[in-house]
PDB file of C-alpha atoms in Angstrom:
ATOM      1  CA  UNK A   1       2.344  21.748  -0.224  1.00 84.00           C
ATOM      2  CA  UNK A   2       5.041  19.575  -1.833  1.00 96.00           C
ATOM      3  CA  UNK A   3       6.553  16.830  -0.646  1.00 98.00           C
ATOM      4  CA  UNK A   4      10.171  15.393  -1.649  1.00 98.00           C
ATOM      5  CA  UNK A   5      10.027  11.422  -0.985  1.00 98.00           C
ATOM      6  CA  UNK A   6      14.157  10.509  -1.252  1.00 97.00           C
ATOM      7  CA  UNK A   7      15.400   6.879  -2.158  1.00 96.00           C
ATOM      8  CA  UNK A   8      17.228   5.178   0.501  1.00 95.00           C
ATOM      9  CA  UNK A   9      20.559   5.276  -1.643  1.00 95.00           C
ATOM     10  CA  UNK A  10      20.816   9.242  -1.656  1.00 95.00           C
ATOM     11  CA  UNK A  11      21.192   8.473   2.378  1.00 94.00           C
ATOM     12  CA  UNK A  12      24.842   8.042   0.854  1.00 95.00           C
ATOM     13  CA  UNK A  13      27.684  10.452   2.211  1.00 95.00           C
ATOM     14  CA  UNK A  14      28.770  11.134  -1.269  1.00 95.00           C
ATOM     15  CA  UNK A  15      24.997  12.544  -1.708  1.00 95.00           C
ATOM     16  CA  UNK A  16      25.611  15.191   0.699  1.00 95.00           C
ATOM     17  CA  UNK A  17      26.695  18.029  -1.379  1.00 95.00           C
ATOM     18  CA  UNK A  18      24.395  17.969  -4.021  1.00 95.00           C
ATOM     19  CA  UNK A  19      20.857  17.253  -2.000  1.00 96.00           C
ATOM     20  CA  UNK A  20      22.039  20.748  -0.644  1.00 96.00           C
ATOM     21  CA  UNK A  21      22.546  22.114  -3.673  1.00 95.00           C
ATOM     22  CA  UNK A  22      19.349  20.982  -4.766  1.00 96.00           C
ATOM     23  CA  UNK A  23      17.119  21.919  -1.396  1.00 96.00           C
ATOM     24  CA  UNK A  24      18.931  25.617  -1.592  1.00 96.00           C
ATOM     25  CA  UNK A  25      17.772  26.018  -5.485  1.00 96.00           C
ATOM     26  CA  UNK A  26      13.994  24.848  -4.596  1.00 96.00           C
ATOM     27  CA  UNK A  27      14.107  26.811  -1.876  1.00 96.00           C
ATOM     28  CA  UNK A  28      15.031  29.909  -4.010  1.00 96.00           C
ATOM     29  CA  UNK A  29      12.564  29.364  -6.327  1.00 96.00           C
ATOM     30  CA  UNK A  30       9.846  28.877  -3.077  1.00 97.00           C
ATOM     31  CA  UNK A  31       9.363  25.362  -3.875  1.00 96.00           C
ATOM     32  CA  UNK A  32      10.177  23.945  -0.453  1.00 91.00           C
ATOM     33  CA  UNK A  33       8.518  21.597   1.495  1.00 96.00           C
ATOM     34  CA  UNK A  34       8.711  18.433   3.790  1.00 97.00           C
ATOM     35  CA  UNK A  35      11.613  15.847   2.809  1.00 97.00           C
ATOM     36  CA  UNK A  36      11.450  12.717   3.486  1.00 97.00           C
ATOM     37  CA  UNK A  37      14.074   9.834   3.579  1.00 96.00           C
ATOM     38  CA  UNK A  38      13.293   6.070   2.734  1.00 94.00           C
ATOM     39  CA  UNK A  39      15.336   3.747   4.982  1.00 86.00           C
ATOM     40  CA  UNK A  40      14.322   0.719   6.740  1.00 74.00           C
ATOM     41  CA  UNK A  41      11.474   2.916   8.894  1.00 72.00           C
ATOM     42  CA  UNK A  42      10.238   4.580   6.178  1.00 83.00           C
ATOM     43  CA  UNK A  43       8.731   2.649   2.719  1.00 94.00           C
ATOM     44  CA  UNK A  44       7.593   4.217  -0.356  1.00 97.00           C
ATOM     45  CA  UNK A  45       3.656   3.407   0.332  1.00 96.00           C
ATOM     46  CA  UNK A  46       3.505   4.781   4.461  1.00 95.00           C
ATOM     47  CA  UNK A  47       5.447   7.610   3.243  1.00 97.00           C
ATOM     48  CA  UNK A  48       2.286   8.191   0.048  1.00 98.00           C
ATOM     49  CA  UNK A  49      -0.485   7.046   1.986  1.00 97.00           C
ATOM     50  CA  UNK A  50       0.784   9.670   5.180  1.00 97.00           C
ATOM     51  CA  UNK A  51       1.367  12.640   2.526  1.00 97.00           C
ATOM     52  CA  UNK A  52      -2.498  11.933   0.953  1.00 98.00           C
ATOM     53  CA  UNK A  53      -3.877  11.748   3.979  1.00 97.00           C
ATOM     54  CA  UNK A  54      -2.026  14.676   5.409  1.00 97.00           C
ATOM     55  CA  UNK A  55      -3.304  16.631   2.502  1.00 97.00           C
ATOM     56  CA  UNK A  56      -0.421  17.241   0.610  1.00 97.00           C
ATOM     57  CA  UNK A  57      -1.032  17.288  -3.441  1.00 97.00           C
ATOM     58  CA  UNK A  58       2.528  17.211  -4.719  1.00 98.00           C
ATOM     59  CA  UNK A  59       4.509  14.606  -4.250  1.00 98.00           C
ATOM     60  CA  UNK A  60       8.443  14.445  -6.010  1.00 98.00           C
ATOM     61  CA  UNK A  61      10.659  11.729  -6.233  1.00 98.00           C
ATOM     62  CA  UNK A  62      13.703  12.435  -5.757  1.00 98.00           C
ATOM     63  CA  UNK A  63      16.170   9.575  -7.077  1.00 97.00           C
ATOM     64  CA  UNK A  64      15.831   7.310 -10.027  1.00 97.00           C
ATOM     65  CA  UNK A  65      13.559   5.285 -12.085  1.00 97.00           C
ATOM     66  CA  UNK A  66      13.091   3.129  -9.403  1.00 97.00           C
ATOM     67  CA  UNK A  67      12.075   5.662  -7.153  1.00 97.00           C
ATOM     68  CA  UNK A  68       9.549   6.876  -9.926  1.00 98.00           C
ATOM     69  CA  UNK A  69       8.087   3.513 -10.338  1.00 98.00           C
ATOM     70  CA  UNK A  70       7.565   2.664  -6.835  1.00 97.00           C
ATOM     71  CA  UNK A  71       5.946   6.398  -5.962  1.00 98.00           C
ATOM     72  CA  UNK A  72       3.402   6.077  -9.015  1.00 98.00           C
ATOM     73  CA  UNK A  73       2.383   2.574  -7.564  1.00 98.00           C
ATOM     74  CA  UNK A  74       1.452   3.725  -4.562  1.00 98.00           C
ATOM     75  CA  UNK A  75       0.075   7.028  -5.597  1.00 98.00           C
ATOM     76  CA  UNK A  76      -2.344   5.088  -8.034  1.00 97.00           C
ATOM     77  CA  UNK A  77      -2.816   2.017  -5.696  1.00 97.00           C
ATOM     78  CA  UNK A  78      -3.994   4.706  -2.481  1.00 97.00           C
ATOM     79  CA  UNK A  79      -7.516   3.746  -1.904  1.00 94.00           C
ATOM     80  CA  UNK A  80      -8.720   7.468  -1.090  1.00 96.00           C
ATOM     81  CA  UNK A  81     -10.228   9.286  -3.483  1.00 94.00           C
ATOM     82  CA  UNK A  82      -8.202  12.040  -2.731  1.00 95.00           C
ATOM     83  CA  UNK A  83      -5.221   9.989  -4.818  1.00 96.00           C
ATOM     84  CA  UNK A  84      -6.507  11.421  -8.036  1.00 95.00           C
ATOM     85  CA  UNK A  85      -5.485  14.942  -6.873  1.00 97.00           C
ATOM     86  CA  UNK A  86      -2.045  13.747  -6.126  1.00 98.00           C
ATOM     87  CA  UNK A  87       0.843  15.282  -8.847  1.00 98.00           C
ATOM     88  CA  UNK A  88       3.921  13.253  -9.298  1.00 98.00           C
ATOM     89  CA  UNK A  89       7.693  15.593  -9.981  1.00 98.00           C
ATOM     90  CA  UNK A  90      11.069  14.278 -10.586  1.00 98.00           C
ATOM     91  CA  UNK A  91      14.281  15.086  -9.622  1.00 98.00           C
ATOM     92  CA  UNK A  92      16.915  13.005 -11.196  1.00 97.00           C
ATOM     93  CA  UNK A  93      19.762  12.296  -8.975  1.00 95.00           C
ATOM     94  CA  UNK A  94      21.990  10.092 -11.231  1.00 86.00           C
ATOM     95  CA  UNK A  95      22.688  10.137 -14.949  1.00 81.00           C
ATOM     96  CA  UNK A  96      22.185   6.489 -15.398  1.00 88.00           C
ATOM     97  CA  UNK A  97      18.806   4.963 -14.645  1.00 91.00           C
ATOM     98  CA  UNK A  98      16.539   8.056 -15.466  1.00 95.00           C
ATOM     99  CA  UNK A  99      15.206   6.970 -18.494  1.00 96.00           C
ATOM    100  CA  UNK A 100      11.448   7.729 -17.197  1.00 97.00           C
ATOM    101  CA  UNK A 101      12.438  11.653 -16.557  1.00 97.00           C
ATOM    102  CA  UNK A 102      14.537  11.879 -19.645  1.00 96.00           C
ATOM    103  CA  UNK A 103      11.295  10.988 -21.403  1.00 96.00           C
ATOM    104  CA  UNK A 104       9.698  13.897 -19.678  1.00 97.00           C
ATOM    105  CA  UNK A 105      12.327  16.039 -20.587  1.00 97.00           C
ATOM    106  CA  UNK A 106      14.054  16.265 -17.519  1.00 97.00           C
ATOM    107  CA  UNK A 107      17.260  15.736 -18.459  1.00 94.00           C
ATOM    108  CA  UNK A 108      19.278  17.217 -15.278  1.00 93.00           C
ATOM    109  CA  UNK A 109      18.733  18.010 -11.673  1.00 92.00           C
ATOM    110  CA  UNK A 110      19.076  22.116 -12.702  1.00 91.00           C
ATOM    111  CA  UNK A 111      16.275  21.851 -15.490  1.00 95.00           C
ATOM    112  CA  UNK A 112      14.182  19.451 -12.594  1.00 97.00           C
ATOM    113  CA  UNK A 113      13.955  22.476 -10.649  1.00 97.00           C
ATOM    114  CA  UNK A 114      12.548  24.775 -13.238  1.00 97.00           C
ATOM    115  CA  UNK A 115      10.449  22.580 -14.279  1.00 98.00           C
ATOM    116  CA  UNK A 116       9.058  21.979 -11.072  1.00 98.00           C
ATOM    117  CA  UNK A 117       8.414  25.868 -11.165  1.00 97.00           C
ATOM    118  CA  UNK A 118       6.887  25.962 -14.538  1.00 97.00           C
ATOM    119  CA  UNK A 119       4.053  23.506 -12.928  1.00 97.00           C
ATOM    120  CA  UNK A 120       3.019  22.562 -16.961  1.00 97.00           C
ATOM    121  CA  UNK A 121       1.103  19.406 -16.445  1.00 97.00           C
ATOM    122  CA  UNK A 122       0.375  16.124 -18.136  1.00 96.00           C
ATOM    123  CA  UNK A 123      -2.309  13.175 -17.440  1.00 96.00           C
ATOM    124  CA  UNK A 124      -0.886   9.760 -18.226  1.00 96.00           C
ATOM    125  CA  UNK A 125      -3.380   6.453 -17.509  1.00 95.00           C
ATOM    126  CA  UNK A 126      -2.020   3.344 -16.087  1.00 96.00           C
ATOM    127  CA  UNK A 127      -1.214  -0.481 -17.486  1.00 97.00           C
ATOM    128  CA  UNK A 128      -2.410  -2.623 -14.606  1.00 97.00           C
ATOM    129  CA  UNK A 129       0.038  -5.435 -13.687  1.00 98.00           C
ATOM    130  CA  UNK A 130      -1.592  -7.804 -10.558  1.00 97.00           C
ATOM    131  CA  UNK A 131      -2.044  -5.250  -8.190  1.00 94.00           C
ATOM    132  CA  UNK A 132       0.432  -3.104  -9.392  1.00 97.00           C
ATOM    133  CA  UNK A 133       0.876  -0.615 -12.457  1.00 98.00           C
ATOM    134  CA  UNK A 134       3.624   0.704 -14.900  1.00 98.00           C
ATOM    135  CA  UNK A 135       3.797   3.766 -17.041  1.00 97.00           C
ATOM    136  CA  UNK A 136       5.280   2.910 -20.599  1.00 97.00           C
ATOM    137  CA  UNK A 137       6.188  -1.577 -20.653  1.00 97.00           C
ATOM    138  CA  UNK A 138       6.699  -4.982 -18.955  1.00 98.00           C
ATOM    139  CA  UNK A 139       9.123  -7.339 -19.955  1.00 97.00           C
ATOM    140  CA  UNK A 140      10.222 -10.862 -19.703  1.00 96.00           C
ATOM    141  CA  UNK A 141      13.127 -13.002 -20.737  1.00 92.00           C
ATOM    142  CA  UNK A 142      12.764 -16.428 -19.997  1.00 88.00           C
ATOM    143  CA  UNK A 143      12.136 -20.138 -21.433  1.00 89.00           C
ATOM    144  CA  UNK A 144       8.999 -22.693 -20.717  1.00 91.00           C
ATOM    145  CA  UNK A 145       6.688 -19.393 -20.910  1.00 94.00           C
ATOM    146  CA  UNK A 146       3.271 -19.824 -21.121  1.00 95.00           C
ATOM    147  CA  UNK A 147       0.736 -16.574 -22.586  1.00 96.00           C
ATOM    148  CA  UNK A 148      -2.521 -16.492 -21.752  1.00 97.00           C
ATOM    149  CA  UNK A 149      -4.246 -13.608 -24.280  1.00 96.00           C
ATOM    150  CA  UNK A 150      -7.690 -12.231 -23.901  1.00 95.00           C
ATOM    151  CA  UNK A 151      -8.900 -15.136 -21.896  1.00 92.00           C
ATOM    152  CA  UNK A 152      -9.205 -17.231 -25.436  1.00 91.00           C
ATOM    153  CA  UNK A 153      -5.908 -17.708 -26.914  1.00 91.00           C
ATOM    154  CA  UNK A 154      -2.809 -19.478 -25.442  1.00 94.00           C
ATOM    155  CA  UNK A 155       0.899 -19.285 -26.583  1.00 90.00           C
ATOM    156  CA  UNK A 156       3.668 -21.896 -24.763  1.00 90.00           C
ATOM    157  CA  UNK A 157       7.421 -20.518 -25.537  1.00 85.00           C
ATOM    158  CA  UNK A 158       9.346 -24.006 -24.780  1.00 85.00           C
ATOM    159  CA  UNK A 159      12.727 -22.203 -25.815  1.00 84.00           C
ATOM    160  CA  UNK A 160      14.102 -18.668 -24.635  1.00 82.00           C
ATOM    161  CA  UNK A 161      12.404 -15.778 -25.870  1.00 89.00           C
ATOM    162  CA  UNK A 162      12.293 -12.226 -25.199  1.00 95.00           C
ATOM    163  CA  UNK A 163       8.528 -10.281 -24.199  1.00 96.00           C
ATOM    164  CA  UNK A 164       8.147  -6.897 -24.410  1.00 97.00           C
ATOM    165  CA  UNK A 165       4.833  -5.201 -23.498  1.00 97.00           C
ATOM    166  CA  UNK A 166       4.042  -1.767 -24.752  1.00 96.00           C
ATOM    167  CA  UNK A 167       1.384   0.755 -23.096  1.00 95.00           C
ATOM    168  CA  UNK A 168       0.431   3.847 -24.778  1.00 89.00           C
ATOM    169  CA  UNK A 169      -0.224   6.720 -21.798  1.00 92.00           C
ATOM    170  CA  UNK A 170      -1.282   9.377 -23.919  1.00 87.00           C
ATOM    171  CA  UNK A 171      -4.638   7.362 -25.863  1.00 72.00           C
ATOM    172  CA  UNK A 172      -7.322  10.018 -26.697  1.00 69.00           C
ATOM    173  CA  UNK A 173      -9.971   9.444 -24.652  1.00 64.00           C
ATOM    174  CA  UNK A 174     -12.329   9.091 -27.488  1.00 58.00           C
ATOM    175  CA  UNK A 175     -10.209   5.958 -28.098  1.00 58.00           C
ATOM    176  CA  UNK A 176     -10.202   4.269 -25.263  1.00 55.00           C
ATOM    177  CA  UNK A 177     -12.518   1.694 -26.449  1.00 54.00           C
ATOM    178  CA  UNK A 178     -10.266   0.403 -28.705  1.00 66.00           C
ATOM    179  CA  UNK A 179      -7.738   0.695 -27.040  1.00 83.00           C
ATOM    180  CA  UNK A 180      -5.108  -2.907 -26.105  1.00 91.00           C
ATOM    181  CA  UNK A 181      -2.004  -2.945 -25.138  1.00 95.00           C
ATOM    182  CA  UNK A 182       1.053  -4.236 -27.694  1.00 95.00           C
ATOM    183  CA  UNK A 183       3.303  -7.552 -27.350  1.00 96.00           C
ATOM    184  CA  UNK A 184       6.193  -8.641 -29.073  1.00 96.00           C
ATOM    185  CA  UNK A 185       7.672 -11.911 -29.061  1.00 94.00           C
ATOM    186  CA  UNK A 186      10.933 -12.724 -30.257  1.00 93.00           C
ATOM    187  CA  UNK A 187      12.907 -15.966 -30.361  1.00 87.00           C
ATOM    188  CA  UNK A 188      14.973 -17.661 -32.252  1.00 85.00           C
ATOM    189  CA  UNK A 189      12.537 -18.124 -35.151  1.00 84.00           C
ATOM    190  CA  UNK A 190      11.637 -14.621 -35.490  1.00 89.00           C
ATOM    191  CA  UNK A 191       9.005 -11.940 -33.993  1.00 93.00           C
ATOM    192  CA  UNK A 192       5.589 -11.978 -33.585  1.00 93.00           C
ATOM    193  CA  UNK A 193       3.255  -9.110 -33.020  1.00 95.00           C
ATOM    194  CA  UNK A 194       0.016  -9.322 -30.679  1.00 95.00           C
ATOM    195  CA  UNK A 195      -2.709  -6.771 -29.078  1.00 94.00           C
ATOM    196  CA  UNK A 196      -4.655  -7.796 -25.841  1.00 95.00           C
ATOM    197  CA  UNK A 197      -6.879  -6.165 -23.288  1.00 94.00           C
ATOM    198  CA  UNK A 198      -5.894  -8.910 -21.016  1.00 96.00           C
ATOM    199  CA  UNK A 199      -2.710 -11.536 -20.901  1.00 97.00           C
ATOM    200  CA  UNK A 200      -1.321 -13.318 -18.345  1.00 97.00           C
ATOM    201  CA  UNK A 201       1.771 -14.592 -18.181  1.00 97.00           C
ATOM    202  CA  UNK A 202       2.668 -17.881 -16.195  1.00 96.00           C
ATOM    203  CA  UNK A 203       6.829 -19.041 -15.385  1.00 94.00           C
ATOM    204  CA  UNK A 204       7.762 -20.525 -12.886  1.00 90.00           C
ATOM    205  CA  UNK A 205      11.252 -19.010 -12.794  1.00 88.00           C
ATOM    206  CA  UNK A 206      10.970 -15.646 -14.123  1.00 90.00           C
ATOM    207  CA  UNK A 207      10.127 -12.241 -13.464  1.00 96.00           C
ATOM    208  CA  UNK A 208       8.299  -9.472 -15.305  1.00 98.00           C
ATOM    209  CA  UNK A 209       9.790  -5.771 -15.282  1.00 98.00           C
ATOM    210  CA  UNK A 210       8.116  -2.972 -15.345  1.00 98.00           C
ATOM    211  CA  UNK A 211       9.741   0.394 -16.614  1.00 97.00           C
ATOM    212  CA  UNK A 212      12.688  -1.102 -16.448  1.00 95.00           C
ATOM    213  CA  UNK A 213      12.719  -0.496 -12.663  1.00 96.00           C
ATOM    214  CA  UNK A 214      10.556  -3.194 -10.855  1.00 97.00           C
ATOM    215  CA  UNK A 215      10.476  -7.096 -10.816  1.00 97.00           C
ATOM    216  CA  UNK A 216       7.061  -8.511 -10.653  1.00 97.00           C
ATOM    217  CA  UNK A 217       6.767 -12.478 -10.047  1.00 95.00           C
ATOM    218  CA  UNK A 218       4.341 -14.738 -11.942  1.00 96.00           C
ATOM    219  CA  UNK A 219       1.978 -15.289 -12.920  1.00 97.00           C
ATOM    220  CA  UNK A 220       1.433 -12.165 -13.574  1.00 97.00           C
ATOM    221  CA  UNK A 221      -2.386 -10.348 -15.428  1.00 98.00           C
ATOM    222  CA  UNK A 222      -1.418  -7.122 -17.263  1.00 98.00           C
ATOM    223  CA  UNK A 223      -4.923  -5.204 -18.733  1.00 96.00           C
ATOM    224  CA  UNK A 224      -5.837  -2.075 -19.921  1.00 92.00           C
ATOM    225  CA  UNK A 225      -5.538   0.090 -17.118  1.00 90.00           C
ATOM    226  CA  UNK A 226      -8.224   2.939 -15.909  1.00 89.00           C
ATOM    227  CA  UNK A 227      -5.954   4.598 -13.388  1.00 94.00           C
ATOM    228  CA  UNK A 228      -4.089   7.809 -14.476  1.00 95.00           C
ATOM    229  CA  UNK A 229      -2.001   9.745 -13.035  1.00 97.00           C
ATOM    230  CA  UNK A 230      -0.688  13.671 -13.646  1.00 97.00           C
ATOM    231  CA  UNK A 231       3.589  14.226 -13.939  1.00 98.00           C
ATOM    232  CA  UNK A 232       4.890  17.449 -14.014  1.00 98.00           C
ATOM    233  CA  UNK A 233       6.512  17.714 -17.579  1.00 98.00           C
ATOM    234  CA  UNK A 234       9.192  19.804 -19.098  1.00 97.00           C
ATOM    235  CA  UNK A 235       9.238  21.313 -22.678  1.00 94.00           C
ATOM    236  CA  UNK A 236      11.251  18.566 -24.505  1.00 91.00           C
ATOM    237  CA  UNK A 237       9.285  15.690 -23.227  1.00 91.00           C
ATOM    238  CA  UNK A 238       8.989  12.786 -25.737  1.00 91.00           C
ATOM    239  CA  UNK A 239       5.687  11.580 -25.470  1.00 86.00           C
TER     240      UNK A 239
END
């Protein structure tokens, strides 16, 4: 059974038309199934945690990277063990904010559809971030930083300076104990280059984002995650 979760902003009149479009293609191409609508009764985790229970396996979400970000975290953060069955679709609503499917390969909402159909699936594991997760990087823009790596080694950015976290999804499992996650720093004096298992980051005015979608406060731990979780992918995916 599939399940389409919709952002609240698609509850937008000027929506209309083209959900319709979209729920007449699916159904079409027999891919219909229960829709549901965020709004203030409805969040992101009752609507997961009531589809997993309920049995259903795929779940799409139907908006933007935000909408992607927010459905992994609670499909991954579920504490059933029936969470690891769970697939994860996309349907892109807008052009601008959909980098996560574009990296997928789905690059519109008529190519989302056949790809849905074409089912060709990919396992991606997790970065951990408090008790939270993202897919591909964190970042942080901020002064009077302070960088806590590995538990042995601390960094203290006095002046503004940009973090960028990097996690790898696709590490061979043969790899994956060597496997860290990658940091650059820049600031005004240059870039610097490190690889952790474990960092946390401490400011007291800024915020971490994750996929370029979610703001996490601080301090914030970010490790090597063990979660995964399975997209449905399209043909000219990127990674």
């Amino acid at each position: 059974m599939y399940a389409y979760i919709y952002d609240s902003f698609t509850n937008e009149a000027k929506y209309g038309k083209l959900l319709y479009k979209i729920e007449k293609r699916l159904t079409d191409l027999s891919l219909n199934g229960k829709i549901i609508r965020l709004g203030i009764s409805k969040n992101v985790k009752v609507a997961v945690d009531d589809e997993i229970r309920q049995g259903t396996r795929t779940i799409v979400a139907v908006g933007n990277d935000r909408t992607v970000a927010q459905i992994i975290n609670a499909i991954a953060g579920n504490k059933s063990d029936e969470h690891h069955l769970v697939t994860l679709g996309i349907v892109p609503i807008v052009e601008k904010g959909n980098d996560i499917a574009r990296t997928f390969g789905i690059n519109s909402i008529s190519s989302a559809c056949e790809i849905l159909l074409a089912r060709r699936l990919q396992s991606f594991r997790l970065a951990s971030i408090n008790n939270g997760f993202f897919l591909f990087s964190a970042a942080m823009q901020a002064p009077e930083t302070i960088l806590e790596i590995d538990k042995n080694y601390l960094i203290h950015n006095q002046k503004p300076s940009a973090i960028q976290i990097k996690n790898i999804p696709t590490w061979p499992e043969d790899k994956l104990a060597e496997k860290k996650l990658k940091m650059v720093v820049r600031d005004e004096k240059g870039e610097s280059l490190f690889f952790f298992q474990d960092l946390l980051i401490v400011n007291k005015n800024g915020l971490v984002v994750t996929d370029n979608a979610l703001e996490i406060k601080t301090p914030a731990r970010i490790k090597v995650g063990d979660e995964k979780i399975k997209i449905i992918v399209g043909k000219e995916r990127t990674i």
